[in-house]
Every structure is written in structure tokens, then in C-alpha cells.
PDB file of C-alpha atoms in Angstrom:
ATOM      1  CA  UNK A  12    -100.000 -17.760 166.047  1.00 37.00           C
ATOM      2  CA  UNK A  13     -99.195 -18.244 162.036  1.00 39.00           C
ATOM      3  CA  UNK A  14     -96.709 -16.852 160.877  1.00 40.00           C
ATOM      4  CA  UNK A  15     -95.516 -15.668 157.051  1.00 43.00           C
ATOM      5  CA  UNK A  16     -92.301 -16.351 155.492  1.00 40.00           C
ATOM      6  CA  UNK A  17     -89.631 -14.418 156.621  1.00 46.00           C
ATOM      7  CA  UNK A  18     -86.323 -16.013 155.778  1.00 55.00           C
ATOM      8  CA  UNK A  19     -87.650 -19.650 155.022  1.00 71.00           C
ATOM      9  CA  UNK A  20     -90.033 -20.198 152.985  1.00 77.00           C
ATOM     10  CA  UNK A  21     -91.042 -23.449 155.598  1.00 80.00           C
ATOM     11  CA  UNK A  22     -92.191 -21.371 158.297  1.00 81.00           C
ATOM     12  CA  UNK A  23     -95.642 -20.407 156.359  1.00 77.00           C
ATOM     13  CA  UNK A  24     -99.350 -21.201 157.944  1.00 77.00           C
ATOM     14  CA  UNK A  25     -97.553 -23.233 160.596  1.00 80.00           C
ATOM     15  CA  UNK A  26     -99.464 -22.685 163.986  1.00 81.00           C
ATOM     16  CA  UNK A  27     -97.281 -22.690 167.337  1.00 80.00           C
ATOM     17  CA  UNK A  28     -98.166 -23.030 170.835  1.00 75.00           C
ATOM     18  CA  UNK A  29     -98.048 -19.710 173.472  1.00 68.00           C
ATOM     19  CA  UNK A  30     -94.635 -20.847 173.980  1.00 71.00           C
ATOM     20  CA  UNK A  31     -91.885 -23.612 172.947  1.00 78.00           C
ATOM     21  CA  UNK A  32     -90.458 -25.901 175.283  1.00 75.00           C
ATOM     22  CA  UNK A  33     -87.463 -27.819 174.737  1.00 71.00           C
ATOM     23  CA  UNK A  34     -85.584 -30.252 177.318  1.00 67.00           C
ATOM     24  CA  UNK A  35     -82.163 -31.392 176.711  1.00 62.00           C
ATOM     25  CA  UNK A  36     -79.980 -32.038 173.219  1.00 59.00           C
ATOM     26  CA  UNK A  37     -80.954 -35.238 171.109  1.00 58.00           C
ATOM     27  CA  UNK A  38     -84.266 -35.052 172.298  1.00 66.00           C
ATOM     28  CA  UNK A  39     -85.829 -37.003 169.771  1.00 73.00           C
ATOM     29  CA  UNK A  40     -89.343 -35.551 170.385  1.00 77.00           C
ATOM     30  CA  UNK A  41     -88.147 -32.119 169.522  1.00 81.00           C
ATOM     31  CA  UNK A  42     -84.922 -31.870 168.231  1.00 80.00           C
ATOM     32  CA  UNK A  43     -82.569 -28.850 168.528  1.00 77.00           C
ATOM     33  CA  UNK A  44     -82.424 -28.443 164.870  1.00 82.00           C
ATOM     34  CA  UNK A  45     -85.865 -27.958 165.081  1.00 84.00           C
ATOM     35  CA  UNK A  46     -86.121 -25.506 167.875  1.00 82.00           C
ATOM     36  CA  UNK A  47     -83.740 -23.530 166.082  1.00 82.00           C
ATOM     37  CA  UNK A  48     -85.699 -23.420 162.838  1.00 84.00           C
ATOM     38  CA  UNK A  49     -88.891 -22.586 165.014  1.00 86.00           C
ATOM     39  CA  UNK A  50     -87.708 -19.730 167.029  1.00 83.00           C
ATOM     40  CA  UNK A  51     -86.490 -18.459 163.435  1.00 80.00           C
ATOM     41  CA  UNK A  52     -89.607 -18.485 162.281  1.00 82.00           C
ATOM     42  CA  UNK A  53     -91.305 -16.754 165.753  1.00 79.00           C
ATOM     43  CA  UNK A  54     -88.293 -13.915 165.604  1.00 75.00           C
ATOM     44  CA  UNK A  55     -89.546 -11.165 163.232  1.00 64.00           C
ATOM     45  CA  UNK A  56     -86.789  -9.142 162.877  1.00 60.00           C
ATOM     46  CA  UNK A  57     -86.686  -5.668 161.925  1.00 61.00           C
ATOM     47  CA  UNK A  58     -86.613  -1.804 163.130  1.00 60.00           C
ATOM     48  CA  UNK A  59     -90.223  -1.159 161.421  1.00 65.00           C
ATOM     49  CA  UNK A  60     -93.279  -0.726 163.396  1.00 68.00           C
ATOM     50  CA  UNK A  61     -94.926   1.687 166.325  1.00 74.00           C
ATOM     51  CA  UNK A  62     -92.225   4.635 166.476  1.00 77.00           C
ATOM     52  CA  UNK A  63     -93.163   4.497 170.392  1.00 86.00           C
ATOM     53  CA  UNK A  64     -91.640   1.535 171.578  1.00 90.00           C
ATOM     54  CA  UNK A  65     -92.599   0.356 174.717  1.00 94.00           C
ATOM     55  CA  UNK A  66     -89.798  -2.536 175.517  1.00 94.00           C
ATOM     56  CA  UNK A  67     -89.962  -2.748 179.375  1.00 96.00           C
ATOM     57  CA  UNK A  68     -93.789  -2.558 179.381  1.00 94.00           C
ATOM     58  CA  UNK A  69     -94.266  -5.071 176.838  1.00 91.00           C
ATOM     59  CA  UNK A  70     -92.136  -7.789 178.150  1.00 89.00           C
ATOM     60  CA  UNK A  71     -93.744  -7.006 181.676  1.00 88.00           C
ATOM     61  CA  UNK A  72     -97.565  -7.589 180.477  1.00 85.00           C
ATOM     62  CA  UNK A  73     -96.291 -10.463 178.146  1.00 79.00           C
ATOM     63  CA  UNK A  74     -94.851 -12.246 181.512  1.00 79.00           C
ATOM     64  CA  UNK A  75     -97.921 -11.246 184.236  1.00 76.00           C
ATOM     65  CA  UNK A  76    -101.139 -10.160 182.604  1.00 71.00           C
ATOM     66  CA  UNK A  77    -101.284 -12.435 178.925  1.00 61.00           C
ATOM     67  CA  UNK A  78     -99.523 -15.644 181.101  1.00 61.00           C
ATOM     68  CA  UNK A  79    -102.127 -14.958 183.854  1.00 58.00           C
ATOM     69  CA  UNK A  80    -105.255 -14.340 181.198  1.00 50.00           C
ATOM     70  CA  UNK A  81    -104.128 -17.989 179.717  1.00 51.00           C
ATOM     71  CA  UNK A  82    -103.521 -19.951 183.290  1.00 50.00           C
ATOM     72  CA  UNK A  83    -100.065 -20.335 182.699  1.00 49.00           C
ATOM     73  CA  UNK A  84     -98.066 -18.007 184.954  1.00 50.00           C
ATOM     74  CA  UNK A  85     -96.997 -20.135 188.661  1.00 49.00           C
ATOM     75  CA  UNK A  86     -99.707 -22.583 188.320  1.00 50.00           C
ATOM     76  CA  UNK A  87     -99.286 -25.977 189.805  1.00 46.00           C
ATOM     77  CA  UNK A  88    -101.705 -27.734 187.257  1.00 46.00           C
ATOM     78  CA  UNK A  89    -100.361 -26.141 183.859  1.00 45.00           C
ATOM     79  CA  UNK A  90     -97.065 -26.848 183.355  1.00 51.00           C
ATOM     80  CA  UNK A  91     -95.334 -23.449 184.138  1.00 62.00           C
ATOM     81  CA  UNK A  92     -93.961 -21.120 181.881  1.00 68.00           C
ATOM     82  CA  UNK A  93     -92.251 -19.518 185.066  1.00 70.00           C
ATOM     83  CA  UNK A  94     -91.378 -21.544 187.998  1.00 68.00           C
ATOM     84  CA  UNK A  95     -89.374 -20.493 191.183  1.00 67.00           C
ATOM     85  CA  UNK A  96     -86.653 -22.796 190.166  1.00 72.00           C
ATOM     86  CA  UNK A  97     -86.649 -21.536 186.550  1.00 76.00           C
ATOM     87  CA  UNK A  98     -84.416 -18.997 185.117  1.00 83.00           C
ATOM     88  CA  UNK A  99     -85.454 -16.175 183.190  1.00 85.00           C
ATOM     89  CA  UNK A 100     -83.238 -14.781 180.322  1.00 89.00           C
ATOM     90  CA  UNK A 101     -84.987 -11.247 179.203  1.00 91.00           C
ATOM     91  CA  UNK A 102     -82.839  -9.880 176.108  1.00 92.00           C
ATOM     92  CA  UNK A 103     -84.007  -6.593 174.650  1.00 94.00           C
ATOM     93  CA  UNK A 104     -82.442  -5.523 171.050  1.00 92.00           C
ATOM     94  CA  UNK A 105     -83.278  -2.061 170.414  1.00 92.00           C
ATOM     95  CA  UNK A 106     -82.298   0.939 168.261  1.00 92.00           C
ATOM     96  CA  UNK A 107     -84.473   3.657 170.821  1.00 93.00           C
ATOM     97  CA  UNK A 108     -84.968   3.983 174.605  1.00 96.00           C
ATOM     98  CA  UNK A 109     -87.851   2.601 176.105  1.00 97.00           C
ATOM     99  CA  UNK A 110     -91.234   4.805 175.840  1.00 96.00           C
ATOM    100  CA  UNK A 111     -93.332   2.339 178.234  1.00 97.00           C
ATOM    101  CA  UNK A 112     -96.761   4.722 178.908  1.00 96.00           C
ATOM    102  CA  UNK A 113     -98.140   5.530 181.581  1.00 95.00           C
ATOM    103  CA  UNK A 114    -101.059   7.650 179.918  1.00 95.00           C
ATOM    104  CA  UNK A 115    -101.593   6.622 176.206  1.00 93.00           C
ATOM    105  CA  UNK A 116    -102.334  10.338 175.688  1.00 95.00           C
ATOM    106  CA  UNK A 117     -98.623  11.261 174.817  1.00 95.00           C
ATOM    107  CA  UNK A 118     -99.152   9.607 171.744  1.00 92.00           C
ATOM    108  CA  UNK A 119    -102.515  11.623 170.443  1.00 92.00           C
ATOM    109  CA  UNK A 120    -101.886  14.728 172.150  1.00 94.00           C
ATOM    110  CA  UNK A 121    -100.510  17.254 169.198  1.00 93.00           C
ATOM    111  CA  UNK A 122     -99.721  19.764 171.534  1.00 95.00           C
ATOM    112  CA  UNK A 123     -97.070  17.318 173.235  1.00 95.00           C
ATOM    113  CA  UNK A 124     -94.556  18.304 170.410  1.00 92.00           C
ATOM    114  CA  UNK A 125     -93.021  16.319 167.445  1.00 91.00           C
ATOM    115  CA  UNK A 126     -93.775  12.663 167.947  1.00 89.00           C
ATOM    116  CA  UNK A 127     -89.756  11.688 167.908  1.00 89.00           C
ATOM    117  CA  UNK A 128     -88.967  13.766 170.994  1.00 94.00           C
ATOM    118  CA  UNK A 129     -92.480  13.552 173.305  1.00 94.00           C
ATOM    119  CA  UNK A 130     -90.753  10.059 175.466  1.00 95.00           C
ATOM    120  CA  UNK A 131     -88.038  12.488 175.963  1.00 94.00           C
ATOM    121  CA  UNK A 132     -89.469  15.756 176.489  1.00 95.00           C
ATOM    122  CA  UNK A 133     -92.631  14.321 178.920  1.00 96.00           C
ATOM    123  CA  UNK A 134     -91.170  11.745 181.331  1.00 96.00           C
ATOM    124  CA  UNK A 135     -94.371  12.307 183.173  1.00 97.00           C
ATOM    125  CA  UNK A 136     -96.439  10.560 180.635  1.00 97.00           C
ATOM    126  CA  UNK A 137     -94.120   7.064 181.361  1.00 97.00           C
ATOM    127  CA  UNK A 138     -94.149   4.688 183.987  1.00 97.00           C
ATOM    128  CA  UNK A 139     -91.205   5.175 186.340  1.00 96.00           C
ATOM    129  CA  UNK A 140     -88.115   2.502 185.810  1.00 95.00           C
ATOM    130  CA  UNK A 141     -88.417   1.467 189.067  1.00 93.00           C
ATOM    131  CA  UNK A 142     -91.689  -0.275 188.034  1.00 93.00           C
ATOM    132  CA  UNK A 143     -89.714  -2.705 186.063  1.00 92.00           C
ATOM    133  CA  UNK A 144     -86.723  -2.599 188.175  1.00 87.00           C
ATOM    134  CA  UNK A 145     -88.759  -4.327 190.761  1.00 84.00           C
ATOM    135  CA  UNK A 146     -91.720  -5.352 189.319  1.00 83.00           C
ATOM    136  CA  UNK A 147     -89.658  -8.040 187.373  1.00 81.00           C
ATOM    137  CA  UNK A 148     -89.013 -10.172 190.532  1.00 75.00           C
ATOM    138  CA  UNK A 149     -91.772  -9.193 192.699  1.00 76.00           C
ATOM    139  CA  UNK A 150     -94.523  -9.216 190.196  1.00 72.00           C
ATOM    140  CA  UNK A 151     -93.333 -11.650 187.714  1.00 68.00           C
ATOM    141  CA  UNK A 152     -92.012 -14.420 189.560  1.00 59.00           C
ATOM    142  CA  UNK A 153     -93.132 -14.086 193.052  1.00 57.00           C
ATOM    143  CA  UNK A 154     -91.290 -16.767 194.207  1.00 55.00           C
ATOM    144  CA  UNK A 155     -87.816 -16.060 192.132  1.00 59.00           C
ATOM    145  CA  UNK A 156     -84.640 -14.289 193.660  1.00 67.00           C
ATOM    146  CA  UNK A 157     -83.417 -11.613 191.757  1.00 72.00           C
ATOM    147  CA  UNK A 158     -80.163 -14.363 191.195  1.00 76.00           C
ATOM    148  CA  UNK A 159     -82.557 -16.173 188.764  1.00 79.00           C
ATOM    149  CA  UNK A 160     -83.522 -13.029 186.145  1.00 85.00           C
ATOM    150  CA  UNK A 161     -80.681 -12.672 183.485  1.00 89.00           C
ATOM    151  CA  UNK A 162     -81.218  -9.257 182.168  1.00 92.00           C
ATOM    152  CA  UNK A 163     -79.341  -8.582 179.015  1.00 94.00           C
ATOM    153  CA  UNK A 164     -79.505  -5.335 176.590  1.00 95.00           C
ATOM    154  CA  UNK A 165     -78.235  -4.739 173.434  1.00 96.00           C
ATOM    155  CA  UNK A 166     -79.106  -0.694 172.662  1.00 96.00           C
ATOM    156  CA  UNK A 167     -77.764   2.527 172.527  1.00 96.00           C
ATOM    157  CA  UNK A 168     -74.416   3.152 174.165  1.00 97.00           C
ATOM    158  CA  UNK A 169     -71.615   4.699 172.834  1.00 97.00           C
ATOM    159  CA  UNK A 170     -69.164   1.660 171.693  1.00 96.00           C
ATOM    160  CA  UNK A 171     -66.549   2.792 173.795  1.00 96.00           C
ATOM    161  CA  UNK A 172     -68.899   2.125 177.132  1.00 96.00           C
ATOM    162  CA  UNK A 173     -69.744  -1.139 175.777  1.00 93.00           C
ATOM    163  CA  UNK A 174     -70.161  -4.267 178.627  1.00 91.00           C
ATOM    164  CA  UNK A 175     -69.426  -1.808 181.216  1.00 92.00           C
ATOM    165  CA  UNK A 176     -71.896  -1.426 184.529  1.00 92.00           C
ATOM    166  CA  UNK A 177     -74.276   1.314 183.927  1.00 92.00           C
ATOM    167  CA  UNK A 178     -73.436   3.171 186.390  1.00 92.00           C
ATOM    168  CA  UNK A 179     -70.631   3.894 184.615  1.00 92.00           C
ATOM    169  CA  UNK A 180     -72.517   4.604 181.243  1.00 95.00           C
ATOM    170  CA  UNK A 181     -75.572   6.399 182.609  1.00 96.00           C
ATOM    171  CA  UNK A 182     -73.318  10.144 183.905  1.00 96.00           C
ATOM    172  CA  UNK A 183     -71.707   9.987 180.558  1.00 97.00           C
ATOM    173  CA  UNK A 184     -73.001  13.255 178.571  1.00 96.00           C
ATOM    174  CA  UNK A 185     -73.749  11.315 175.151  1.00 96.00           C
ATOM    175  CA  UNK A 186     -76.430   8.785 177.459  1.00 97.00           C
ATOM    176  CA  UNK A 187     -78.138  12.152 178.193  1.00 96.00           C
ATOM    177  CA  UNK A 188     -80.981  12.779 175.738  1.00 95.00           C
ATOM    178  CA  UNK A 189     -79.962  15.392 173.540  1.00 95.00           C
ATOM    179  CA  UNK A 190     -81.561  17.518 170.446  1.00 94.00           C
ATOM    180  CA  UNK A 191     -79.619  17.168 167.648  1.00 93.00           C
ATOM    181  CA  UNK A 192     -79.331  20.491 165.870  1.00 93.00           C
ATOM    182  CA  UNK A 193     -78.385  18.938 162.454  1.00 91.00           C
ATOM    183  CA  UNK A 194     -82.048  17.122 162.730  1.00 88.00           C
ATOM    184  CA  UNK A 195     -84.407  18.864 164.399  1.00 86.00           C
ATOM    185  CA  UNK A 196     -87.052  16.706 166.034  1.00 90.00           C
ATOM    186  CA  UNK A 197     -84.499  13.992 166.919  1.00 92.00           C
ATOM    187  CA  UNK A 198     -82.113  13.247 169.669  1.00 95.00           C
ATOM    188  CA  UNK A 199     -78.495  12.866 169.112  1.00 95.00           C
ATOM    189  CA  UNK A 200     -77.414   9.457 168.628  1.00 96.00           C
ATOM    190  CA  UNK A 201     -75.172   7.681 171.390  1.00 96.00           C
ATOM    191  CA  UNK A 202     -73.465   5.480 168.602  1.00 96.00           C
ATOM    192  CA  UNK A 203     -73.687   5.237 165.125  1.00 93.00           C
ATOM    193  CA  UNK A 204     -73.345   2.217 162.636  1.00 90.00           C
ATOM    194  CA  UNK A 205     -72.184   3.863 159.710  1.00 86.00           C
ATOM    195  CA  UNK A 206     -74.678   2.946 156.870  1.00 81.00           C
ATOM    196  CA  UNK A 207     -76.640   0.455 159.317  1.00 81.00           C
ATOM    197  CA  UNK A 208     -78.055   3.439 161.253  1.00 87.00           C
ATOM    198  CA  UNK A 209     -77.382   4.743 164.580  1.00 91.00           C
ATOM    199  CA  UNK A 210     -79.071   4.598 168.141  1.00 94.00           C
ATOM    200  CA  UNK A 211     -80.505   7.009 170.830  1.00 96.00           C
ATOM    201  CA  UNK A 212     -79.052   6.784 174.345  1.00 97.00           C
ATOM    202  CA  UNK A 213     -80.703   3.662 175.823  1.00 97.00           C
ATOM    203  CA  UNK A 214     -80.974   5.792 179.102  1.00 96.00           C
ATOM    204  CA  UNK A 215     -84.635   4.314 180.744  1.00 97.00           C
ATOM    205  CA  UNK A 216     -83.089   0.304 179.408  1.00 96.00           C
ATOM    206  CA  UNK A 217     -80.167   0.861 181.561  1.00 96.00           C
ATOM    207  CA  UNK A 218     -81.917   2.348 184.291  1.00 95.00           C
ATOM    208  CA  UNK A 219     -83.553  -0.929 184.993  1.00 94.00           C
ATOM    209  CA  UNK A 220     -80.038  -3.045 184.424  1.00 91.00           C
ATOM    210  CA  UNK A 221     -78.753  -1.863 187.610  1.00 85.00           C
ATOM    211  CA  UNK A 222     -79.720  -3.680 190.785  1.00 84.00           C
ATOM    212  CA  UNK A 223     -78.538  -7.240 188.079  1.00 86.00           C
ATOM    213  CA  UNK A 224     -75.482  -5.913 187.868  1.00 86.00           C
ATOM    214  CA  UNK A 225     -74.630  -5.884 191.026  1.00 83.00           C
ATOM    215  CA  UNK A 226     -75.482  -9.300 191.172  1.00 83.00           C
ATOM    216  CA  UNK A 227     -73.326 -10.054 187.951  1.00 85.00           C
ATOM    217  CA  UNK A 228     -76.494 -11.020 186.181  1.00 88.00           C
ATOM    218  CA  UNK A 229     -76.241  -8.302 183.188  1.00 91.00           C
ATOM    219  CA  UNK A 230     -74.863  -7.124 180.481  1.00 92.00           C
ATOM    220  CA  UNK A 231     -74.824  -4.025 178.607  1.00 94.00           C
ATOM    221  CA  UNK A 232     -74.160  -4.024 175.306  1.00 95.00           C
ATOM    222  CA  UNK A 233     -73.626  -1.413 172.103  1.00 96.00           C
ATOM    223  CA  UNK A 234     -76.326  -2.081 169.035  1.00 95.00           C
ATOM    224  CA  UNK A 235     -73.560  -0.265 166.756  1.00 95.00           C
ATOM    225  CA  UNK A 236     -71.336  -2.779 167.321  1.00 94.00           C
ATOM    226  CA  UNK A 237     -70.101  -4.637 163.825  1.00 90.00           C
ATOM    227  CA  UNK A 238     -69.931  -8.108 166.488  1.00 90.00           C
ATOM    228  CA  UNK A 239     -72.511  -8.910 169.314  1.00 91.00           C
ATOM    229  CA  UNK A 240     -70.795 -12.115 169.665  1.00 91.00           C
ATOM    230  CA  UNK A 241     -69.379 -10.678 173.232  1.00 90.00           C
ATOM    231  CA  UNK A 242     -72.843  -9.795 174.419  1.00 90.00           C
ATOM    232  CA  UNK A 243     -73.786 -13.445 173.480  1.00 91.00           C
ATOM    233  CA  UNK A 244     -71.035 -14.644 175.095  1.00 92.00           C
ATOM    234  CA  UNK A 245     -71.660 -13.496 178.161  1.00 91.00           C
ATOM    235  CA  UNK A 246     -75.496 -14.061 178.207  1.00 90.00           C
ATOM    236  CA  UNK A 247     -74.114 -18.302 177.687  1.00 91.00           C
ATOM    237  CA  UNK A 248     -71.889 -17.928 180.474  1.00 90.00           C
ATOM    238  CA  UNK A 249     -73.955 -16.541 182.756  1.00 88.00           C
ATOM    239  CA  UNK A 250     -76.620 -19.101 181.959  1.00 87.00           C
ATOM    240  CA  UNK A 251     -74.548 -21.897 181.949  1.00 87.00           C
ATOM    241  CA  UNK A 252     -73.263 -20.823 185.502  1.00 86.00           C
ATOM    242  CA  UNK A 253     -76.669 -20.828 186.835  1.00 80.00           C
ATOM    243  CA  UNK A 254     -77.672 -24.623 185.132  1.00 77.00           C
ATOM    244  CA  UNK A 255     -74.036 -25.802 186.074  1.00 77.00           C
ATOM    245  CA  UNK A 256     -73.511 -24.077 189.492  1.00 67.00           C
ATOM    246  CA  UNK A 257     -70.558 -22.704 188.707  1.00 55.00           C
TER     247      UNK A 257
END
């Protein structure tokens, strides 16, 4: 794809592959410097676009159906993307729960209610977390063990609950989707920023978490929070443990 300038002005009408590969530090071919600058230039960042945001769905298709469509998911001859002995970091940054749909309808239907509330209010229209919950290591990577999918969310949780397991976050009442009644036609907020904004429980994200936790390959993670540095910090140490074995 091209991309336009976003934060450097050096990342206009450059065309990059499907995806970057990079090998090892002072790789002359493709130095880290470089890599950096690229996936700067690849990262829009940014809370505008599609009000329905459809996190879990998106980074599902982007790993089976576009890698398959291009011959690049677990073939022999192509220089995997995703290989059994791979590991797969999937980081989701988000403001609002996931609204991944089953039947594109909830989003044209008018008498499914105000547009903010309808992921909420008609669960039936989704597909089911446990799609996702499995689906990323039996339909993804075939061949992977759950011990080699790093799942990592930054979202809505109250800052309090931040890096716990979800299970302990998902009973608490302010990860329940709630109508606020000082803003009709939106939820209340499980954590607010202050003047950067605030975030809706992360409930159907978390949902999904689970089953890596208990494998300690998770992390939860407030968006409110003024420092994602511990987030980050954990993502690097549970990726180094897997390249390092320890």
C-alpha cells in the first residue's frame, strides 16, 4: 500500500510489501532504524473512522482469509507469514468493545436503536467470543499451541483493574455495559482520561483474553492510563521468554 504523511513527511508515495520482515539487529539489509521508521509510517493512528469497530473480526480475516487469498498463510513455498514455530504477538488498542458482526444488518437496520448502543443492546447480531477464543489457534495457525499466541489488550478497564486476569475484571459492575443517563445513547465509561477521552467496558476484548491467561500469555491493560509503559513491558518479557526460553 502507499501511504500519506502522517508524522514524517518521508513516509509519502512509498509502496510496502503485505508485510515487513526483519531478522536480527545490525542487519545491514534492513536496519532497525529503518524498521522503526517503516512501521511508523504503516501505524495510522487515531480514534476516527467506522463507529462499529470490529477488532477481533478484523485481525481474524487479516490472519486466515487475506493471507490465504495471497498464498501466504502455512505455505511451504512462500516464505510464511505464520509458521508453527513462529510466535504471534496480537495487540489491540482500543477506546470501544469489539462489535465483530455476525449479520451486517445491525448496522442499516433503523429500527435496531441509536447506532452507539445497537453492539450492546443486540448481541445476537455478533459473532460469539468463543469464535476468536478458539478460532485464533485452530483456524489461524493450525499447527501453533496456544503457548505461541501473545494476546495483549490495551482498552477499557477501570485503572484500578489494570494488568489483572479478567476474570477478575469481567464480574466487576463498571465492565457491565451500562446506559449512561447523563448521555443518552451512550454507555457509561469504564475509565476516563480526563481531557483525552474516556473508554467503554472492553467486555467482548476480554472475553477472548482468558484461556492466554491461564497460560501467562496476556495482558490486560487500561487505555486511560497516563503510562502504557507496563503493558509494554510485559508484552517484551513475555516475548523475550518465548525467543530466549526462559
Amino acid at each position: 500500500a502507499t501511504t500519506s504523511p502522517q508524522y514524517d513527511a518521508t513516509c509519502a508515495g512509498t509502496t510496502y510489501p503485505r508485510y515487513l520482515a526483519w531478522t536480527a539487529a545490525g542487519d545491514a539489509a534492513y536496519p532497525s532504524a529503518q524498521m522503526i521508521h517503516d512501521v511508523g509510517c504503516l501505524a495510522t493512528l487515531g480514534t476516527g473512522g467506522c463507529g462499529y469497530e470490529q477488532h477481533l473480526e478484523a485481525t481474524y480475516q487479516a490472519l486466515t482469509t487475506h493471507l490465504v487469498r495471497d498464498g501466504l498463510n502455512n505455505s511451504p513455498t512462500t516464505g510464511d507469514f505464520l509458521r508453527p514455530n513462529s510466535l504471534l504477538v496480537i495487540i489491540t488498542l482500543a477506546d470501544e468493545d469489539d462489535c465483530s458482526a455476525l449479520d451486517y444488518s445491525l448496522f442499516s437496520d433503523p429500527s435496531l436503536g441509536t447506532a452507539n448502543l445497537r453492539c450492546t443492546n443486540h448481541p445476537e447480531y455478533l459473532y460469539p467470543t468463543e469464535r476468536y477464543r478458539v478460532g485464533f489457534v485452530q483456524d489461524i495457525v493450525p499447527r501453533h499451541a496456544i503457548r505461541r499466541i501473545v494476546l495483549a489488550d490495551i482498552v477499557g478497564i477501570p485503572l484500578d483493574l489494570s494488568g489483572r486476569n479478567p476474570s477478575d475484571m469481567l464480574p466487576d459492575p463498571r465492565m457491565t455495559p451500562m446506559v449512561d443517563p447523563s448521555r443518552p445513547g451512550f454507555l457509561l465509561p469504564a475509565c476516563d482520561a480526563g481531557g483525552a477521552g474516556h473508554a467503554d467496558p472492553a467486555r467482548r476484548l476480554l472475553e477472548v483474553l482468558g484461556p492466554y491467561y491461564d497460560v501467562d500469555n496476556a495482558v490486560a491493560h487500561s487505555i486511560c492510563s497516563s503510562d502504557f509503559s507496563p503493558a509494554i513491558d510485559t508484552v517484551t518479557r513475555l516475548i523475550t521468554a518465548h525467543l530466549t526460553g526462559r
